[in-house]
XYZ file of C-alpha atoms in Angstrom:
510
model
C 0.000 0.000 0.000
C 1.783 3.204 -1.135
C 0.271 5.159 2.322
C 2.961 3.480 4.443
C 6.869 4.033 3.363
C 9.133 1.762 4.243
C 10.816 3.880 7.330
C 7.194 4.434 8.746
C 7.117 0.339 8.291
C 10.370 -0.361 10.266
C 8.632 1.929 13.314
C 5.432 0.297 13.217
C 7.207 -3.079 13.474
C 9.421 -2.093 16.343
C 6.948 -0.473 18.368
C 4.787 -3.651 18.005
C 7.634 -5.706 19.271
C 8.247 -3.502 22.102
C 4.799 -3.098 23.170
C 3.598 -7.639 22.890
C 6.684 -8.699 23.949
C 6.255 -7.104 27.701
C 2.956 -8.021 26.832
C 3.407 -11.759 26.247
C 5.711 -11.992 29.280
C 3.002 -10.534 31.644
C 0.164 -13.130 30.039
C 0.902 -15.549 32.612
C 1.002 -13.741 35.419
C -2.477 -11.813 34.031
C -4.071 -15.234 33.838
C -3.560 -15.246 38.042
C -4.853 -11.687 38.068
C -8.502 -11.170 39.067
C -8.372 -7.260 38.478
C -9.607 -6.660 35.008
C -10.208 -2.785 34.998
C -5.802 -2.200 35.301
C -4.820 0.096 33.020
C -1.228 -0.711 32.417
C 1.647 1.948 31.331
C 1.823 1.901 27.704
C -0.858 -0.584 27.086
C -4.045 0.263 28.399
C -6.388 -1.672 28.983
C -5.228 -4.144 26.258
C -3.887 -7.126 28.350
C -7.101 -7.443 30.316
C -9.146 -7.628 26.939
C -6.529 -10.347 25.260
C -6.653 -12.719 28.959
C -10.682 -12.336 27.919
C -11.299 -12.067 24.025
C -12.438 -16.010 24.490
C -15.115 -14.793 26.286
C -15.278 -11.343 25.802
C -19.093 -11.006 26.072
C -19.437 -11.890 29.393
C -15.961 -9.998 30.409
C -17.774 -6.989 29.341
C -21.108 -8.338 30.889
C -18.896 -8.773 34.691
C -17.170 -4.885 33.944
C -20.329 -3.340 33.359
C -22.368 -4.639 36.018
C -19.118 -3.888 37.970
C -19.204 -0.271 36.802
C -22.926 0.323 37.056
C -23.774 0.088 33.037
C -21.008 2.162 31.983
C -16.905 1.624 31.758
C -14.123 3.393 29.968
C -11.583 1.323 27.874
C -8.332 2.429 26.615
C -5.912 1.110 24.387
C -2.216 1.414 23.845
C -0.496 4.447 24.298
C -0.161 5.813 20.994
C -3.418 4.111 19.456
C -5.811 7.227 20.174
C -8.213 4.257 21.348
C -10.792 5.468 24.103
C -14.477 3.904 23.949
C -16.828 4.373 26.377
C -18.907 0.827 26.932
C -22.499 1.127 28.373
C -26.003 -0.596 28.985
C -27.742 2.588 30.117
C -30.759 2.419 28.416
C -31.228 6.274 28.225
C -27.954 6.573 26.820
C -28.954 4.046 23.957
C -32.432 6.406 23.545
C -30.176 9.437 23.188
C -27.478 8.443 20.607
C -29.938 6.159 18.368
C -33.377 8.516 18.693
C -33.251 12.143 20.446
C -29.602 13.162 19.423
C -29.897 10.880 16.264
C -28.460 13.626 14.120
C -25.344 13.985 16.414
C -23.743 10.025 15.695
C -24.229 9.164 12.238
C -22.320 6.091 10.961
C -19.490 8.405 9.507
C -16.431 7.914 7.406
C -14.935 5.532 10.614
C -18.276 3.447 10.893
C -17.613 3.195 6.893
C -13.843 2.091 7.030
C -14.445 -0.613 9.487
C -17.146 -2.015 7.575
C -15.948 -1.604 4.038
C -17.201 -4.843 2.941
C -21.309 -3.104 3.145
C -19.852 -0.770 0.523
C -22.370 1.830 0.168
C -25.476 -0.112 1.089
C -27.947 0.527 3.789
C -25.826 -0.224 6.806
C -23.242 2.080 6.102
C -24.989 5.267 4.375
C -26.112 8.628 5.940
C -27.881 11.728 5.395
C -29.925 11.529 1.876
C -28.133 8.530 0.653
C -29.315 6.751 4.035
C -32.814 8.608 3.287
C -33.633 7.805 0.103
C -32.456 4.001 0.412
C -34.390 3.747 3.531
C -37.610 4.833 1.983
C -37.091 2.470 -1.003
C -36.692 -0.520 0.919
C -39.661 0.082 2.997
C -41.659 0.964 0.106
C -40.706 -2.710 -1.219
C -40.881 -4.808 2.299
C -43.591 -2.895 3.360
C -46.688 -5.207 5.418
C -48.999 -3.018 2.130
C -46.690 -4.194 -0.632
C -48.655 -7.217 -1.226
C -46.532 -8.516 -4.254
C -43.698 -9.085 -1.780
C -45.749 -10.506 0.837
C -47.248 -12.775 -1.116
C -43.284 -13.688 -2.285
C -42.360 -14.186 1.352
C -45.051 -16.297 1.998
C -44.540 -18.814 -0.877
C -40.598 -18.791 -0.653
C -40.592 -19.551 2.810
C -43.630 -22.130 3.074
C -41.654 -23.744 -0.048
C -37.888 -23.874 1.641
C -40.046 -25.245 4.507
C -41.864 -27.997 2.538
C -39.243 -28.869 0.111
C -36.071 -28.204 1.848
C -36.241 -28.249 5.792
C -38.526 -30.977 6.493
C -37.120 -33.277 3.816
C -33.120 -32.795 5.352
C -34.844 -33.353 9.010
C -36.271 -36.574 7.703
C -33.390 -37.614 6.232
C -30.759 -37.363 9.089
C -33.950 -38.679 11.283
C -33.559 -42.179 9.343
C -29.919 -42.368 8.957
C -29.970 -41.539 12.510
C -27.146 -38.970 12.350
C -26.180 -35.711 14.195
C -26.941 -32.407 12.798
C -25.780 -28.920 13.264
C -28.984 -26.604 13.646
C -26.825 -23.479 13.406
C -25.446 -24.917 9.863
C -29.304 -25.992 9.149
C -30.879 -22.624 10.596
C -28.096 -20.992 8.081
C -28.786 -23.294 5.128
C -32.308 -22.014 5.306
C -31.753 -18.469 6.159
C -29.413 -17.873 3.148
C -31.527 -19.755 0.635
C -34.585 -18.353 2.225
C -32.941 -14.709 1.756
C -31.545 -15.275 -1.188
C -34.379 -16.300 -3.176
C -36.440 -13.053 -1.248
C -33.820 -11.009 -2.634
C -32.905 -12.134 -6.203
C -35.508 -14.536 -7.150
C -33.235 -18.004 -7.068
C -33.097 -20.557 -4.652
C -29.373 -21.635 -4.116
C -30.265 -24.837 -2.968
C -28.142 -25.302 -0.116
C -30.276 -26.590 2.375
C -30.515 -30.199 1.398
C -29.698 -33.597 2.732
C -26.115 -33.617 0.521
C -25.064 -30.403 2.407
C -23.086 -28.830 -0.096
C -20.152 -26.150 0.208
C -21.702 -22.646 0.418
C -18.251 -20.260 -0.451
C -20.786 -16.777 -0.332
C -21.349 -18.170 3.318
C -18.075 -19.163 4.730
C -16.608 -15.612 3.423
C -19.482 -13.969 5.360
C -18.416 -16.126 8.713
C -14.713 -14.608 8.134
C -15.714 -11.231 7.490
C -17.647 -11.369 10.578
C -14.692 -12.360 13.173
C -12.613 -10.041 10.915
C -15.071 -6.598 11.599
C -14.958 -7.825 15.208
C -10.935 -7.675 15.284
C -11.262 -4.134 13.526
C -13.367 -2.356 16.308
C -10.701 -3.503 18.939
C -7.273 -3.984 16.904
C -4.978 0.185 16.809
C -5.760 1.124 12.742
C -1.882 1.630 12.339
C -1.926 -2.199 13.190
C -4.798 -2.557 10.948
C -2.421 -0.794 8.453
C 0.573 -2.984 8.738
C -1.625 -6.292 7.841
C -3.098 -4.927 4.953
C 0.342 -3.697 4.218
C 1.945 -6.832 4.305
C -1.310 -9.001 3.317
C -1.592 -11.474 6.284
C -4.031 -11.625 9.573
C -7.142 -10.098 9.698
C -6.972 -8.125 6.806
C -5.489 -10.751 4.559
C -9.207 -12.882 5.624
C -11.059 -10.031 5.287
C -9.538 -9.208 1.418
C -10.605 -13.143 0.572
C -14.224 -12.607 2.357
C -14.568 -9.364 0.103
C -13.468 -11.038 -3.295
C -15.434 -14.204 -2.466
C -18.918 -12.185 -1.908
C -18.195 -9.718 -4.736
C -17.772 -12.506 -7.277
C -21.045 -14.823 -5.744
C -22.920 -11.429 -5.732
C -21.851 -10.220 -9.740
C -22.344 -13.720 -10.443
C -26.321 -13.632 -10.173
C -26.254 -10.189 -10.744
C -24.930 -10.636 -14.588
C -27.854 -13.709 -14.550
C -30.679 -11.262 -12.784
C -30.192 -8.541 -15.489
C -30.593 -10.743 -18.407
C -33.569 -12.372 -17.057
C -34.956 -8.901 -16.431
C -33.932 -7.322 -19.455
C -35.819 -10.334 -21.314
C -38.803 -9.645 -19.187
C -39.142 -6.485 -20.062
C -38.911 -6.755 -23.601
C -41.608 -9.527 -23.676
C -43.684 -7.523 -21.314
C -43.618 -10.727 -18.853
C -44.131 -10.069 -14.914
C -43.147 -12.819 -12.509
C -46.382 -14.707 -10.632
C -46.545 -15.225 -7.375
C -44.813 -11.721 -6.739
C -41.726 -9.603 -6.754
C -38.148 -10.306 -5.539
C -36.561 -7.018 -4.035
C -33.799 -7.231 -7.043
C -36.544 -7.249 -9.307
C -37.907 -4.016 -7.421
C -34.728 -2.316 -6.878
C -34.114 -2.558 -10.926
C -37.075 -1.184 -11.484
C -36.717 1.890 -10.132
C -32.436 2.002 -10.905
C -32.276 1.087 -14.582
C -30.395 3.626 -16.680
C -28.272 4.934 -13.752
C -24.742 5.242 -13.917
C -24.470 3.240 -10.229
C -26.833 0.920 -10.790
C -23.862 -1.652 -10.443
C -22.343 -0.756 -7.595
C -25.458 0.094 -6.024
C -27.210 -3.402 -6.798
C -24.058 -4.914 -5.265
C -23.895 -3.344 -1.841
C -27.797 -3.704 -1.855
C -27.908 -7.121 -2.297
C -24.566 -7.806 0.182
C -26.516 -5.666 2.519
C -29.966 -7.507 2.193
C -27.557 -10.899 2.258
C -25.887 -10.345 6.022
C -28.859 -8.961 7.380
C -31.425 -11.964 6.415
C -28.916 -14.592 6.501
C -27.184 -14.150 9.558
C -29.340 -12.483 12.335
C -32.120 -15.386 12.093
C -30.476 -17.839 11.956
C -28.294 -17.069 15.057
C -31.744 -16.452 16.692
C -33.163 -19.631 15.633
C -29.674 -21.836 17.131
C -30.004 -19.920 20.592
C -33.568 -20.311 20.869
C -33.771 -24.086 20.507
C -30.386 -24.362 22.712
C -32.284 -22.670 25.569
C -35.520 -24.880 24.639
C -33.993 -27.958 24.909
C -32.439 -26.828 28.615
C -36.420 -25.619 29.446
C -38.950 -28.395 28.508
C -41.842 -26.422 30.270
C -41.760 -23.437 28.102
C -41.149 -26.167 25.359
C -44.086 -27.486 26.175
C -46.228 -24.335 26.629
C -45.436 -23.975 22.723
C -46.482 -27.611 22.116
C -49.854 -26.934 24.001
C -50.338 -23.417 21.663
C -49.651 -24.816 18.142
C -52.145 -28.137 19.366
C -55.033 -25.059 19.833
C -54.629 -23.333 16.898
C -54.963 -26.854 15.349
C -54.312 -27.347 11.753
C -54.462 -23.445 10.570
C -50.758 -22.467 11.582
C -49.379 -25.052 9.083
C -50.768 -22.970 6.028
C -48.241 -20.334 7.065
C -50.508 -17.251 6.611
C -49.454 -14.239 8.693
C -52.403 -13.748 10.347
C -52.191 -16.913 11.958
C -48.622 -16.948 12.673
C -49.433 -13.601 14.208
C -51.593 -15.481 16.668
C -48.437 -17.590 18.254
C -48.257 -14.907 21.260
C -45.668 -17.771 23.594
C -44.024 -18.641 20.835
C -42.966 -15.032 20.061
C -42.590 -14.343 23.631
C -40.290 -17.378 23.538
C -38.487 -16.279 20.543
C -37.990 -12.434 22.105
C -36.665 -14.047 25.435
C -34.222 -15.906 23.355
C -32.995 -12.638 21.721
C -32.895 -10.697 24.544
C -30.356 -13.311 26.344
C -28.239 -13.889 23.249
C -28.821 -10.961 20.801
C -27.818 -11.582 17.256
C -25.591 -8.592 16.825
C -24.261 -8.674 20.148
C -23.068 -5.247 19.812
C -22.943 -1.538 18.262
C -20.486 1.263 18.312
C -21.173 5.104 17.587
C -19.256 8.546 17.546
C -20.414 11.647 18.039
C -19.849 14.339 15.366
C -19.996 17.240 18.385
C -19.320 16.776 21.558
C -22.323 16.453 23.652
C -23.151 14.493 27.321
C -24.810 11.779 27.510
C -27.253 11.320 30.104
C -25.366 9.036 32.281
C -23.416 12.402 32.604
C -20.253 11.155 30.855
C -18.736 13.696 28.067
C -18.092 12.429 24.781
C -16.236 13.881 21.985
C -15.751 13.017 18.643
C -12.327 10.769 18.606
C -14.789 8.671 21.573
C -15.902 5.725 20.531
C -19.049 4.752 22.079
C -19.895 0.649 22.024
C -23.292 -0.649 23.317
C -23.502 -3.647 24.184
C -26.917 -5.563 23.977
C -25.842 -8.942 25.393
C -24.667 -6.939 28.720
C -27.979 -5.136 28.637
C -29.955 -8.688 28.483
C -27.965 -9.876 31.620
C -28.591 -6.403 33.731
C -31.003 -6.524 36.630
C -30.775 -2.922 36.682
C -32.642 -3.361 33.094
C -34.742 -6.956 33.134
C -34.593 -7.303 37.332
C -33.126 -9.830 39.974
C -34.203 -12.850 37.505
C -33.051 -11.442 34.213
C -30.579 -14.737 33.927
C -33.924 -16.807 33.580
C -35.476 -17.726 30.118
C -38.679 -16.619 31.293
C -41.148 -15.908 28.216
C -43.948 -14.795 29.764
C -42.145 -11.461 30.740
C -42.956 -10.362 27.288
C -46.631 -11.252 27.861
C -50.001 -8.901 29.221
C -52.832 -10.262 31.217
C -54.929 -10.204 28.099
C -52.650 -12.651 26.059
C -50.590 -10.068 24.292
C -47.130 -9.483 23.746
C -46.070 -6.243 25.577
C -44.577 -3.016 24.238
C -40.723 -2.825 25.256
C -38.933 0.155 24.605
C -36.170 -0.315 21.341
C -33.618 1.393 23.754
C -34.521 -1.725 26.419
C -34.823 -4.169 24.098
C -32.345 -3.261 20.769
C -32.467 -6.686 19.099
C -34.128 -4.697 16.214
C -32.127 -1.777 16.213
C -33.543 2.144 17.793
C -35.304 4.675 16.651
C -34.818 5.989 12.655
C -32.795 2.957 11.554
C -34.680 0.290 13.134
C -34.840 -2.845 11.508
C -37.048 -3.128 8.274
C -37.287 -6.755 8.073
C -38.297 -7.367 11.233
C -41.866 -8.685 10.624
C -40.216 -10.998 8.024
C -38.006 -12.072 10.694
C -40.495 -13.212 12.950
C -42.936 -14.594 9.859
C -39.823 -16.600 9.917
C -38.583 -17.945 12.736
C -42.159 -18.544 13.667
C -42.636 -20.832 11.029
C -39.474 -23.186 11.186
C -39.526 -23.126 15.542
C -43.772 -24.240 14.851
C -42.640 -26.932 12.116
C -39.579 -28.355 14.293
C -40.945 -27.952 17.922
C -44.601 -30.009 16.370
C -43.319 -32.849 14.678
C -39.818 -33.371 15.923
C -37.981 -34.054 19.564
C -34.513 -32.436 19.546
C -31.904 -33.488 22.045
C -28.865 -31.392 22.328
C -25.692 -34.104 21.834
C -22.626 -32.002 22.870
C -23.446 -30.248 26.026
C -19.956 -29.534 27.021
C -19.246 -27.507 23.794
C -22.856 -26.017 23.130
C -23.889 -22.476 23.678
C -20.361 -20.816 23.900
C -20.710 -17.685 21.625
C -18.030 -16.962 18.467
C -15.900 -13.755 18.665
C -18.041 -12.254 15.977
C -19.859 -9.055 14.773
C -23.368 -12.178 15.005
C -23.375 -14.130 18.059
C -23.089 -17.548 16.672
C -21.905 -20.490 18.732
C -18.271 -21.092 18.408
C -19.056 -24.653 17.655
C -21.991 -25.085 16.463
C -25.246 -26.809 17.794
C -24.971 -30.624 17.572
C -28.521 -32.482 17.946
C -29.998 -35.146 17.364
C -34.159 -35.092 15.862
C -36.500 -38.356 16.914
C -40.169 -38.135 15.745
C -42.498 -36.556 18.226
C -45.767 -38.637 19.174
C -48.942 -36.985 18.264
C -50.200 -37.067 21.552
């Protein structure tokens, strides 16, 4: 990279060496330490957070319930790395809704997560505007050619695809990983929402998905970046290994997947529209979005980002839902069977996978909520203010700040959720009349606050309704690897680090 010479090179080197190599000789004696808020000469806070990356949500779970919701973390000396960590729900309320305007996702929000190019995630002002409104003008509960798309592709991946791979390990009596399953049909399920194909990897042969390993490193790698000095950050892309060298593969893997049915999706539309031919059974959103682009000079670039965009968020947050809701159902059989007892009520009429009675599952979307608000699927969110303001916790922030949230902490807060917040307890989320209650966005930020909360949450839930009702009816799951079960990946998505191993048996009908 011609931004680093090779004398600037020779510094960065040596000061790394300086700076790990007292570090690596104080490891052990770290390991015996039980203070984790030192903040050593020269490094910071840094050798408490490498003794704890393994388990670094619940180190910054213990610190913030140590600190009362909010803790200051510094980096090494020269790094310029200070972010303020909290749980305070009215400091969530005031970066992400009343002082929205004051911590936009800015050019640093933008460099860490390169690989979202322009898309969604990453834009702000008009850009952020105007793609905002388009997308919700296309997922929209009114739109009903895309509602009636949802509901086909997903009671089809269902039908055709889950059930058939559950039968199949059922008879060969084999193990299977429901977080590899729950992604299998979250990224065929997305993908066909988005550009109109079904991939096909959810079946009993369990093929190689490339688009969905690179998204599994780019994940770990945008976790490294919010943590890792830039001018080491630098050095790696400089010299083409760590990190950066996975993240480089990640990006050239999803580019090429994503050009790859792009190149497909405009011939297909481009024939379509000279034969005046419209799609039945409704619209995919790549359909819509060339609609409304054709003839601009972006359209490219913007059709990529869209659809990597539309990709990570339907692919990955769901799925991680779906593995730690049916880890913490197989460890609670009575809410288990509460479920069992709803879907036998509503009889036969939640199988046809209409909204309306989907809608009608209130435990099961308690259930699915309590799951979420122990093990969030983006675990985590940072922000930086443009001016400096105070938050209302009273600490001062300034724009070189960085400010991280962290929504597993806030799950795990009896300040928050109260003395039995460590409970999978779904009836928390329900109202004497049988309805799921109204929690704030800023208590409960599985879906994002405020303006950019999450558009696709009522597909989401359409979702994960449908697979937990199919499973949870006609199948018994028994966890197989308890031991290595339900520890959490150092990710941006909380996935488990190994996966969930099970085994399915047929449920009676009784």
């Amino acid at each position: 990279m011609a931004s680093i010479g090779v004398p600037e090179l020779a510094l960065i080197a040596s000061l790394g060496f300086l700076l790990l190599l007292p570090l690596r000789l104080l490891l052990p004696w770290l390991r015996r330490s039980d203070d984790v808020d030192t903040n050593w000469p020269l490094l910071g806070m840094m050798p408490a957070l490498v003794r704890n990356l393994h388990r670094i949500q619940d180190f910054c779970t213990e610190v913030l319930e140590m600190k009362g919701g909010n803790a200051w973390f510094t980096g090494f000396w020269f790094s310029n790395m200070e972010i303020l960590c909290t749980v305070d729900p009215a400091n969530v309320h005031h970066i992400m809704s009343s002082n929205f305007s004051n911590f936009p996702k800015g050019p640093d929000f933008k460099k860490i997560f390169d690989i979202f190019g322009d898309g969604i995630f990453n834009s702000d002002s008009d850009s952020w505007r105007s793609q905002r409104k388009m997308a919700q003008g296309f997922i929209a509960h009114g739109n009903t050619e895309f509602q009636s798309f949802l509901v086909k592709t997903s009671r089809a991946k269902i039908e055709k695809g889950l059930v058939p791979v559950l039968e199949h390990v059922l008879k060969q009596g084999t193990v299977v990983d429901f977080q590899d399953l729950f992604q299998r049909f979250t990224f065929d399920s997305t993908w066909t929402l988005v550009t109109g194909y079904d991939p096909g990897c959810l079946s009993s042969e369990f093929p190689q998905v490339r688009f969905s390993k690179a998204m599994d490193e780019a994940g770990e790698g945008l976790f490294y970046r919010h943590f890792i000095p830039e001018t080491f950050l630098k050095l790696q892309r400089w010299l083409g290994v760590g990190v950066e060298k996975r993240m480089l593969k990640a990006r050239e893997t999803l580019d090429y997947e994503v050009n790859e049915y792009l190149s497909r999706k405009r011939e297909e539309f481009r024939s379509r529209i000279n034969s005046n031919e419209e799609r039945p059974g409704g619209t995919d959103l790549l359909t819509s979005y060339m609609k409304q682009n054709m003839g601009s000079e972006s359209e490219e670039r913007f059709l990529r980002d869209t659809v990597v965009n539309l990709l990570i968020a339907g692919r990955d947050t769901t799925s991680s839902a779906l593995t730690w809701f049916f880890w913490l159902i197989t460890r609670n059989p009575k809410v288990e069977n509460k479920i069992r007892d709803e879907l036998k009520q509503a009889g036969e009429r939640w199988k046809s996978l209409e909204m309306e009675d989907l809608n009608k599952l209130v435990y099961l979307h308690a259930s699915l909520c309590e799951a979420m608000r122990l093990y969030p699927p983006v675990p985590f969110q940072h922000k930086t203010p443009v001016e400096p303001t105070v938050l209302p916790s009273g600490h001062r922030v300034v724009p070189k700040v960085k400010i991280i949230f962290f929504l597993y902490a806030m799950g795990r807060m009896k300040s928050i959720w109260g003395d039995d917040c460590l409970e999978f307890k779904p009836e928390r989320w329900i109202s004497e009349s049988n309805r799921i209650k109204h929690v704030p966005s800023y208590k409960f930020p599985a879906f994002n606050v405020g303006p950019r909360s999450c558009l696709g949450k009522e597909v989401a839930f359409i979702q994960m309704k449908a697979v937990a009702a199919t499973i949870i009816h006609n199948y018994q799951v028994e966890v197989v690897d308890e031991e290595h079960s339900g520890v959490p990946r150092v990710s941006i998505i909380l996935y488990m680090k190994h996966g969930l191993k099970v085994r399915v048996s047929r449920r009676s009908s009784s």
